[in-house]
PDB file of C-alpha atoms in Angstrom:
ATOM      1  CA  MET A  56       6.850 -24.656  25.640  1.00  0.00           C
ATOM      2  CA  ARG A  57       3.947 -27.137  23.962  1.00  0.00           C
ATOM      3  CA  GLN A  58       4.852 -30.903  23.347  1.00  0.00           C
ATOM      4  CA  ASN A  59       4.503 -30.442  19.657  1.00  0.00           C
ATOM      5  CA  VAL A  60       6.991 -27.774  19.386  1.00  0.00           C
ATOM      6  CA  LYS A  61       9.427 -29.364  21.216  1.00  0.00           C
ATOM      7  CA  GLN A  62       9.211 -32.648  19.175  1.00  0.00           C
ATOM      8  CA  ASP A  63       9.813 -30.200  16.237  1.00  0.00           C
ATOM      9  CA  VAL A  64      12.831 -28.769  17.589  1.00  0.00           C
ATOM     10  CA  LEU A  65      14.738 -32.014  18.863  1.00  0.00           C
ATOM     11  CA  ARG A  66      14.130 -33.602  15.055  1.00  0.00           C
ATOM     12  CA  ARG A  67      15.457 -30.685  13.110  1.00  0.00           C
ATOM     13  CA  ASP A  68      18.417 -30.806  15.405  1.00  0.00           C
ATOM     14  CA  ASP A  69      18.616 -34.557  14.749  1.00  0.00           C
ATOM     15  CA  TYR A  70      18.272 -35.339  18.745  1.00  0.00           C
ATOM     16  CA  THR A  71      21.790 -33.776  18.932  1.00  0.00           C
ATOM     17  CA  CYS A  72      22.915 -31.285  21.726  1.00  0.00           C
ATOM     18  CA  GLN A  73      24.181 -27.913  19.935  1.00  0.00           C
ATOM     19  CA  TYR A  74      26.802 -27.398  22.260  1.00  0.00           C
ATOM     20  CA  CYS A  75      28.707 -30.294  22.941  1.00  0.00           C
ATOM     21  CA  ARG A  76      27.443 -32.269  19.833  1.00  0.00           C
ATOM     22  CA  LYS A  77      26.599 -35.550  21.154  1.00  0.00           C
ATOM     23  CA  LYS A  78      23.591 -37.254  19.797  1.00  0.00           C
ATOM     24  CA  PHE A  79      20.856 -38.437  22.945  1.00  0.00           C
ATOM     25  CA  ALA A  80      17.551 -40.005  23.523  1.00  0.00           C
ATOM     26  CA  ALA A  81      14.771 -37.731  23.153  1.00  0.00           C
ATOM     27  CA  ALA A  82      13.957 -38.190  27.183  1.00  0.00           C
ATOM     28  CA  ASP A  83      17.508 -37.130  28.392  1.00  0.00           C
ATOM     29  CA  LEU A  84      17.338 -33.793  26.064  1.00  0.00           C
ATOM     30  CA  THR A  85      15.879 -30.274  26.699  1.00  0.00           C
ATOM     31  CA  ILE A  86      15.322 -27.154  24.788  1.00  0.00           C
ATOM     32  CA  ASP A  87      17.548 -24.284  25.618  1.00  0.00           C
ATOM     33  CA  HIS A  88      17.388 -20.670  24.601  1.00  0.00           C
ATOM     34  CA  LEU A  89      20.582 -19.880  22.441  1.00  0.00           C
ATOM     35  CA  ILE A  90      20.246 -16.213  24.484  1.00  0.00           C
ATOM     36  CA  PRO A  91      18.442 -16.333  27.762  1.00  0.00           C
ATOM     37  CA  MET A  92      15.113 -15.098  28.339  1.00  0.00           C
ATOM     38  CA  ALA A  93      16.738 -13.280  31.522  1.00  0.00           C
ATOM     39  CA  HIS A  94      18.933 -11.541  28.964  1.00  0.00           C
ATOM     40  CA  GLY A  95      15.955 -10.415  26.867  1.00  0.00           C
ATOM     41  CA  GLY A  96      16.489 -13.443  24.172  1.00  0.00           C
ATOM     42  CA  LEU A  97      13.273 -14.446  22.287  1.00  0.00           C
ATOM     43  CA  ASP A  98      10.725 -17.423  22.824  1.00  0.00           C
ATOM     44  CA  GLU A  99      10.565 -18.041  19.179  1.00  0.00           C
ATOM     45  CA  ILE A 100      12.365 -21.005  17.117  1.00  0.00           C
ATOM     46  CA  THR A 101      15.129 -19.332  15.874  1.00  0.00           C
ATOM     47  CA  ASN A 102      16.349 -18.660  19.480  1.00  0.00           C
ATOM     48  CA  TYR A 103      15.975 -22.632  20.298  1.00  0.00           C
ATOM     49  CA  ALA A 104      18.519 -25.074  20.480  1.00  0.00           C
ATOM     50  CA  THR A 105      18.310 -28.549  21.229  1.00  0.00           C
ATOM     51  CA  CYS A 106      20.710 -29.394  24.343  1.00  0.00           C
ATOM     52  CA  CYS A 107      21.498 -31.811  27.024  1.00  0.00           C
ATOM     53  CA  GLU A 108      21.275 -32.033  30.788  1.00  0.00           C
ATOM     54  CA  PRO A 109      24.384 -31.092  31.872  1.00  0.00           C
ATOM     55  CA  CYS A 110      24.903 -28.557  29.001  1.00  0.00           C
ATOM     56  CA  ASN A 111      21.521 -26.714  29.964  1.00  0.00           C
ATOM     57  CA  GLN A 112      22.643 -27.030  33.816  1.00  0.00           C
ATOM     58  CA  ARG A 113      26.057 -25.367  32.894  1.00  0.00           C
ATOM     59  CA  LYS A 114      25.101 -22.504  30.942  1.00  0.00           C
ATOM     60  CA  ALA A 115      21.929 -21.962  32.510  1.00  0.00           C
ATOM     61  CA  ASP A 116      21.350 -18.030  32.522  1.00  0.00           C
ATOM     62  CA  MET A 117      25.003 -17.401  31.158  1.00  0.00           C
ATOM     63  CA  PRO A 118      24.997 -15.019  28.190  1.00  0.00           C
ATOM     64  CA  LEU A 119      25.496 -16.552  24.920  1.00  0.00           C
ATOM     65  CA  GLN A 120      29.232 -14.719  24.325  1.00  0.00           C
ATOM     66  CA  ASP A 121      30.416 -16.222  27.828  1.00  0.00           C
ATOM     67  CA  PHE A 122      29.235 -19.638  27.466  1.00  0.00           C
ATOM     68  CA  ALA A 123      30.800 -20.186  24.127  1.00  0.00           C
ATOM     69  CA  LYS A 124      34.266 -19.176  25.765  1.00  0.00           C
ATOM     70  CA  THR A 125      33.227 -22.424  28.061  1.00  0.00           C
ATOM     71  CA  ILE A 126      32.800 -24.937  25.391  1.00  0.00           C
ATOM     72  CA  GLY A 127      35.386 -23.503  23.268  1.00  0.00           C
ATOM     73  CA  VAL A 128      33.322 -22.369  20.050  1.00  0.00           C
ATOM     74  CA  GLU A 129      32.657 -19.352  18.627  1.00  0.00           C
ATOM     75  CA  VAL A 130      29.376 -17.648  18.610  1.00  0.00           C
ATOM     76  CA  LYS A 131      29.377 -17.952  14.410  1.00  0.00           C
ATOM     77  CA  ASP A 132      29.284 -21.737  15.123  1.00  0.00           C
ATOM     78  CA  LEU A 133      26.282 -21.907  17.191  1.00  0.00           C
ATOM     79  CA  PRO A 134      23.194 -22.779  14.980  1.00  0.00           C
ATOM     80  CA  VAL A 135      20.433 -20.351  13.574  1.00  0.00           C
ATOM     81  CA  HIS A 136      17.066 -22.723  13.142  1.00  0.00           C
ATOM     82  CA  GLY A 137      14.110 -21.553  11.890  1.00  0.00           C
ATOM     83  CA  ASP A 138      14.604 -18.644   9.579  1.00  0.00           C
ATOM     84  CA  PRO A 139      13.147 -19.046   6.231  1.00  0.00           C
ATOM     85  CA  ILE A 140      16.045 -17.293   4.494  1.00  0.00           C
ATOM     86  CA  ILE A 141      19.211 -19.431   6.293  1.00  0.00           C
ATOM     87  CA  ASP A 142      17.029 -22.533   6.221  1.00  0.00           C
ATOM     88  CA  ASN A 143      16.277 -22.307   2.282  1.00  0.00           C
ATOM     89  CA  ASN A 144      18.700 -24.415   0.743  1.00  0.00           C
ATOM     90  CA  ASP A 145      17.343 -23.497  -2.852  1.00  0.00           C
ATOM     91  CA  LEU A 146      18.580 -19.627  -2.041  1.00  0.00           C
ATOM     92  CA  PRO A 147      22.149 -18.805  -3.148  1.00  0.00           C
ATOM     93  CA  ILE A 148      24.540 -19.733  -1.017  1.00  0.00           C
ATOM     94  CA  GLN A 149      25.598 -15.756  -0.724  1.00  0.00           C
ATOM     95  CA  ILE A 150      22.240 -14.559   0.960  1.00  0.00           C
ATOM     96  CA  ARG A 151      21.976 -17.393   3.291  1.00  0.00           C
ATOM     97  CA  LEU A 152      25.391 -16.788   4.228  1.00  0.00           C
ATOM     98  CA  LEU A 153      24.966 -12.688   4.523  1.00  0.00           C
ATOM     99  CA  ARG A 154      21.563 -13.413   6.418  1.00  0.00           C
ATOM    100  CA  LYS A 155      23.382 -15.945   8.827  1.00  0.00           C
ATOM    101  CA  SER A 156      26.408 -13.559   9.264  1.00  0.00           C
ATOM    102  CA  ILE A 157      24.017 -10.615  10.190  1.00  0.00           C
ATOM    103  CA  PHE A 158      22.821 -13.032  13.363  1.00  0.00           C
ATOM    104  CA  ASP A 159      26.352 -14.196  14.280  1.00  0.00           C
ATOM    105  CA  LYS A 160      27.385 -10.273  14.738  1.00  0.00           C
ATOM    106  CA  GLU A 161      24.040  -9.017  15.996  1.00  0.00           C
ATOM    107  CA  ARG A 162      24.498 -12.047  18.675  1.00  0.00           C
ATOM    108  CA  GLU A 163      28.392 -11.262  19.660  1.00  0.00           C
ATOM    109  CA  ARG A 164      26.957  -7.539  20.251  1.00  0.00           C
ATOM    110  CA  LYS A 165      24.125  -8.625  22.650  1.00  0.00           C
ATOM    111  CA  PHE A 166      21.384  -7.022  20.307  1.00  0.00           C
ATOM    112  CA  ALA A 167      19.784 -10.389  19.603  1.00  0.00           C
ATOM    113  CA  THR A 168      17.195  -9.604  22.444  1.00  0.00           C
ATOM    114  CA  GLY A 169      13.967  -7.924  22.728  1.00  0.00           C
ATOM    115  CA  SER A 170      10.491  -7.530  20.665  1.00  0.00           C
ATOM    116  CA  GLY A 171      12.431  -5.319  18.660  1.00  0.00           C
ATOM    117  CA  PHE A 172      15.377  -7.725  17.680  1.00  0.00           C
ATOM    118  CA  GLN A 173      13.127  -9.020  14.316  1.00  0.00           C
ATOM    119  CA  LYS A 174      12.889  -5.366  13.371  1.00  0.00           C
ATOM    120  CA  LYS A 175      16.463  -4.338  13.626  1.00  0.00           C
ATOM    121  CA  LEU A 176      17.546  -7.896  12.122  1.00  0.00           C
ATOM    122  CA  GLU A 177      15.819  -7.093   8.986  1.00  0.00           C
ATOM    123  CA  LYS A 178      16.642  -3.510   8.741  1.00  0.00           C
ATOM    124  CA  ILE A 179      20.336  -4.506   8.900  1.00  0.00           C
ATOM    125  CA  TYR A 180      19.751  -7.154   6.366  1.00  0.00           C
ATOM    126  CA  ARG A 181      17.960  -4.721   3.571  1.00  0.00           C
ATOM    127  CA  ARG A 182      20.464  -2.017   3.867  1.00  0.00           C
ATOM    128  CA  THR A 183      23.165  -4.938   3.545  1.00  0.00           C
ATOM    129  CA  PHE A 184      21.420  -6.838   0.793  1.00  0.00           C
ATOM    130  CA  TRP A 185      21.097  -4.279  -1.773  1.00  0.00           C
ATOM    131  CA  SER A 186      25.155  -3.569  -1.382  1.00  0.00           C
ATOM    132  CA  THR A 187      25.624  -7.177  -2.695  1.00  0.00           C
ATOM    133  CA  PRO A 188      25.945  -8.269  -6.551  1.00  0.00           C
ATOM    134  CA  ILE A 189      22.461  -9.956  -6.334  1.00  0.00           C
ATOM    135  CA  GLY A 190      20.755  -6.796  -4.753  1.00  0.00           C
ATOM    136  CA  VAL A 191      22.250  -4.985  -7.685  1.00  0.00           C
ATOM    137  CA  ALA A 192      20.878  -7.254 -10.133  1.00  0.00           C
ATOM    138  CA  LEU A 193      17.746  -6.918  -9.034  1.00  0.00           C
ATOM    139  CA  GLU A 194      17.164  -3.430  -8.418  1.00  0.00           C
ATOM    140  CA  SER A 195      18.120  -3.015 -12.292  1.00  0.00           C
ATOM    141  CA  GLU A 196      15.566  -6.359 -13.209  1.00  0.00           C
ATOM    142  CA  ILE A 197      12.561  -5.129 -11.160  1.00  0.00           C
ATOM    143  CA  PRO A 198      12.630  -1.789 -10.375  1.00  0.00           C
ATOM    144  CA  SER A 199       8.893  -1.430  -9.971  1.00  0.00           C
ATOM    145  CA  LEU A 200       8.600  -3.077  -6.968  1.00  0.00           C
ATOM    146  CA  PRO A 201       9.134  -1.671  -3.676  1.00  0.00           C
ATOM    147  CA  GLY A 202      12.346  -2.883  -2.012  1.00  0.00           C
ATOM    148  CA  HIS A 203      10.354  -4.787   0.868  1.00  0.00           C
ATOM    149  CA  VAL A 204       8.767  -6.747  -1.672  1.00  0.00           C
ATOM    150  CA  ARG A 205      11.972  -7.046  -4.133  1.00  0.00           C
ATOM    151  CA  ILE A 206      14.170  -8.254  -1.642  1.00  0.00           C
ATOM    152  CA  MET A 207      11.611 -11.355  -1.300  1.00  0.00           C
ATOM    153  CA  ILE A 208      11.958 -12.297  -4.525  1.00  0.00           C
ATOM    154  CA  PRO A 209      14.948 -14.899  -4.494  1.00  0.00           C
ATOM    155  CA  GLU A 210      12.500 -16.365  -1.930  1.00  0.00           C
ATOM    156  CA  ILE A 211       9.843 -16.266  -3.884  1.00  0.00           C
ATOM    157  CA  ARG A 212      11.316 -17.879  -6.570  1.00  0.00           C
ATOM    158  CA  THR A 213      11.911 -21.181  -4.680  1.00  0.00           C
ATOM    159  CA  ILE A 214       8.717 -21.334  -4.005  1.00  0.00           C
ATOM    160  CA  ALA A 215       6.397 -20.423  -7.183  1.00  0.00           C
ATOM    161  CA  THR A 216       5.883 -23.118  -9.712  1.00  0.00           C
ATOM    162  CA  SER A 217       3.952 -21.177 -11.954  1.00  0.00           C
ATOM    163  CA  LYS A 218       3.634 -17.364 -12.750  1.00  0.00           C
ATOM    164  CA  GLU A 219       0.563 -17.208 -10.670  1.00  0.00           C
ATOM    165  CA  GLU A 220       1.473 -18.255  -8.139  1.00  0.00           C
ATOM    166  CA  TYR A 221       4.436 -15.600  -8.497  1.00  0.00           C
ATOM    167  CA  LEU A 222       2.036 -13.163  -8.918  1.00  0.00           C
ATOM    168  CA  LEU A 223       0.211 -13.711  -5.854  1.00  0.00           C
ATOM    169  CA  LEU A 224       3.455 -14.678  -3.521  1.00  0.00           C
ATOM    170  CA  VAL A 225       4.490 -10.870  -4.889  1.00  0.00           C
ATOM    171  CA  GLU A 226       1.035  -9.506  -4.138  1.00  0.00           C
ATOM    172  CA  LEU A 227       1.252 -11.129  -0.307  1.00  0.00           C
ATOM    173  CA  ALA A 228       5.196  -9.937   0.107  1.00  0.00           C
ATOM    174  CA  LYS A 229       3.389  -5.891   0.217  1.00  0.00           C
ATOM    175  CA  SER A 230       2.130  -6.548   3.826  1.00  0.00           C
ATOM    176  CA  ALA A 231       3.811  -7.365   6.763  1.00  0.00           C
ATOM    177  CA  SER A 232       0.791  -9.170   7.943  1.00  0.00           C
ATOM    178  CA  THR A 233       1.381 -11.904   5.141  1.00  0.00           C
ATOM    179  CA  ARG A 234       4.912 -11.625   4.412  1.00  0.00           C
ATOM    180  CA  ASN A 235       5.853 -13.727   6.822  1.00  0.00           C
ATOM    181  CA  LEU A 236       3.818 -16.610   5.547  1.00  0.00           C
ATOM    182  CA  ILE A 237       6.591 -16.802   2.655  1.00  0.00           C
ATOM    183  CA  GLY A 238       9.054 -19.549   4.128  1.00  0.00           C
ATOM    184  CA  THR A 239       6.943 -20.826   6.484  1.00  0.00           C
ATOM    185  CA  THR A 240       3.615 -21.794   5.525  1.00  0.00           C
ATOM    186  CA  LEU A 241       3.875 -20.836   1.901  1.00  0.00           C
ATOM    187  CA  THR A 242       6.851 -22.855   0.990  1.00  0.00           C
ATOM    188  CA  ALA A 243       8.518 -24.964  -1.817  1.00  0.00           C
ATOM    189  CA  GLY A 244       5.821 -28.132  -3.288  1.00  0.00           C
ATOM    190  CA  ALA A 245       3.065 -25.711  -1.577  1.00  0.00           C
ATOM    191  CA  ASP A 246      -0.102 -25.448  -3.048  1.00  0.00           C
ATOM    192  CA  VAL A 247       0.153 -21.370  -3.071  1.00  0.00           C
ATOM    193  CA  ILE A 248      -2.969 -20.491  -4.793  1.00  0.00           C
ATOM    194  CA  ASN A 249      -5.380 -23.301  -2.691  1.00  0.00           C
ATOM    195  CA  ILE A 250      -3.990 -22.160   0.599  1.00  0.00           C
ATOM    196  CA  VAL A 251      -4.275 -18.915   0.438  1.00  0.00           C
ATOM    197  CA  ALA A 252      -7.828 -18.956  -1.352  1.00  0.00           C
ATOM    198  CA  SER A 253      -8.572 -21.173   2.201  1.00  0.00           C
ATOM    199  CA  MET A 254      -6.691 -18.776   4.541  1.00  0.00           C
ATOM    200  CA  LYS A 255      -8.222 -15.554   3.815  1.00  0.00           C
ATOM    201  CA  GLU A 256     -11.692 -17.175   4.555  1.00  0.00           C
ATOM    202  CA  ARG A 257     -10.861 -19.360   7.322  1.00  0.00           C
ATOM    203  CA  HIS A 258      -7.647 -17.434   9.301  1.00  0.00           C
ATOM    204  CA  GLY A 259      -7.951 -16.896  12.686  1.00  0.00           C
ATOM    205  CA  GLU A 260      -7.183 -13.651  12.961  1.00  0.00           C
ATOM    206  CA  GLU A 261      -9.226 -11.162  11.534  1.00  0.00           C
ATOM    207  CA  ALA A 262      -6.706  -8.245  10.654  1.00  0.00           C
ATOM    208  CA  VAL A 263      -4.782 -11.424   8.909  1.00  0.00           C
ATOM    209  CA  ARG A 264      -7.862 -12.350   6.985  1.00  0.00           C
ATOM    210  CA  LYS A 265      -8.221  -9.143   5.698  1.00  0.00           C
ATOM    211  CA  ARG A 266      -4.992  -8.090   4.424  1.00  0.00           C
ATOM    212  CA  LEU A 267      -5.220 -12.064   2.600  1.00  0.00           C
ATOM    213  CA  GLN A 268      -8.244 -10.631   0.948  1.00  0.00           C
ATOM    214  CA  GLN A 269      -6.681  -7.288  -0.100  1.00  0.00           C
ATOM    215  CA  ALA A 270      -3.364  -9.397  -1.716  1.00  0.00           C
ATOM    216  CA  TRP A 271      -6.245 -12.031  -3.507  1.00  0.00           C
ATOM    217  CA  THR A 272      -7.725  -9.215  -4.905  1.00  0.00           C
ATOM    218  CA  ARG A 273      -4.746  -6.967  -6.327  1.00  0.00           C
ATOM    219  CA  TYR A 274      -3.941 -10.917  -7.493  1.00  0.00           C
ATOM    220  CA  GLN A 275      -7.041 -10.962  -9.384  1.00  0.00           C
ATOM    221  CA  LYS A 276      -6.698  -7.478 -11.166  1.00  0.00           C
ATOM    222  CA  GLU A 277      -3.371  -8.461 -12.331  1.00  0.00           C
ATOM    223  CA  LEU A 278      -4.574 -11.362 -13.895  1.00  0.00           C
ATOM    224  CA  GLU A 279      -7.033  -9.842 -15.751  1.00  0.00           C
ATOM    225  CA  ARG A 280      -4.575  -6.911 -16.464  1.00  0.00           C
ATOM    226  CA  LEU A 281      -2.400  -9.475 -18.214  1.00  0.00           C
ATOM    227  CA  ALA A 282      -5.378 -11.472 -19.715  1.00  0.00           C
ATOM    228  CA  THR A 283      -6.764  -8.573 -21.800  1.00  0.00           C
ATOM    229  CA  ARG A 284      -2.150  -7.804 -22.727  1.00  0.00           C
ATOM    230  CA  ALA A 285      -2.681 -11.492 -24.440  1.00  0.00           C
TER     231      ALA A 285
END
């Protein structure tokens, strides 16, 4: 793990072991995989937890559910960090709790493993979301948007500070290559338009640059269309 990532996780968890809940100096802490990689756990931030040396040694490669029992906690009480929905305090609490409950259920069922977990999580989340009052209201409010875009509207509304930013974020939500920028690179307070304008020329991955440029073109056309109607 890169040192800057480790420091980010330690700060995120306030230098507190996520298992015994004791606070330590940074030198006495490690970063643990909640679901061990030996059991297919993901090597990404939603599976990282700050951990003291004694808890890390005791946990080792023990499955998360089994280790949780040894420290007297339930899986649902263990953290999920790094998820743009759960971590977005501006979103309705119902959405954040729904997302957290899906993480907890999948961890308990040992499905939070392997490269396909994120896709599995998103599929379950979308299916469940549309049965909630917020989901039903969104379907009625903006039926013209595809479901995978419409489900991101609550997030987009917490970020966009203008009609122009809203329109650009909607276009970014249409592609998997650019959708993940919402809530990570593009967050509340970010200069969305200038950041995207720069990224579409300078992003390190050609495929992402292409999708950014396509989203930018659609965004410009939508601005022109709205201008002619004004």
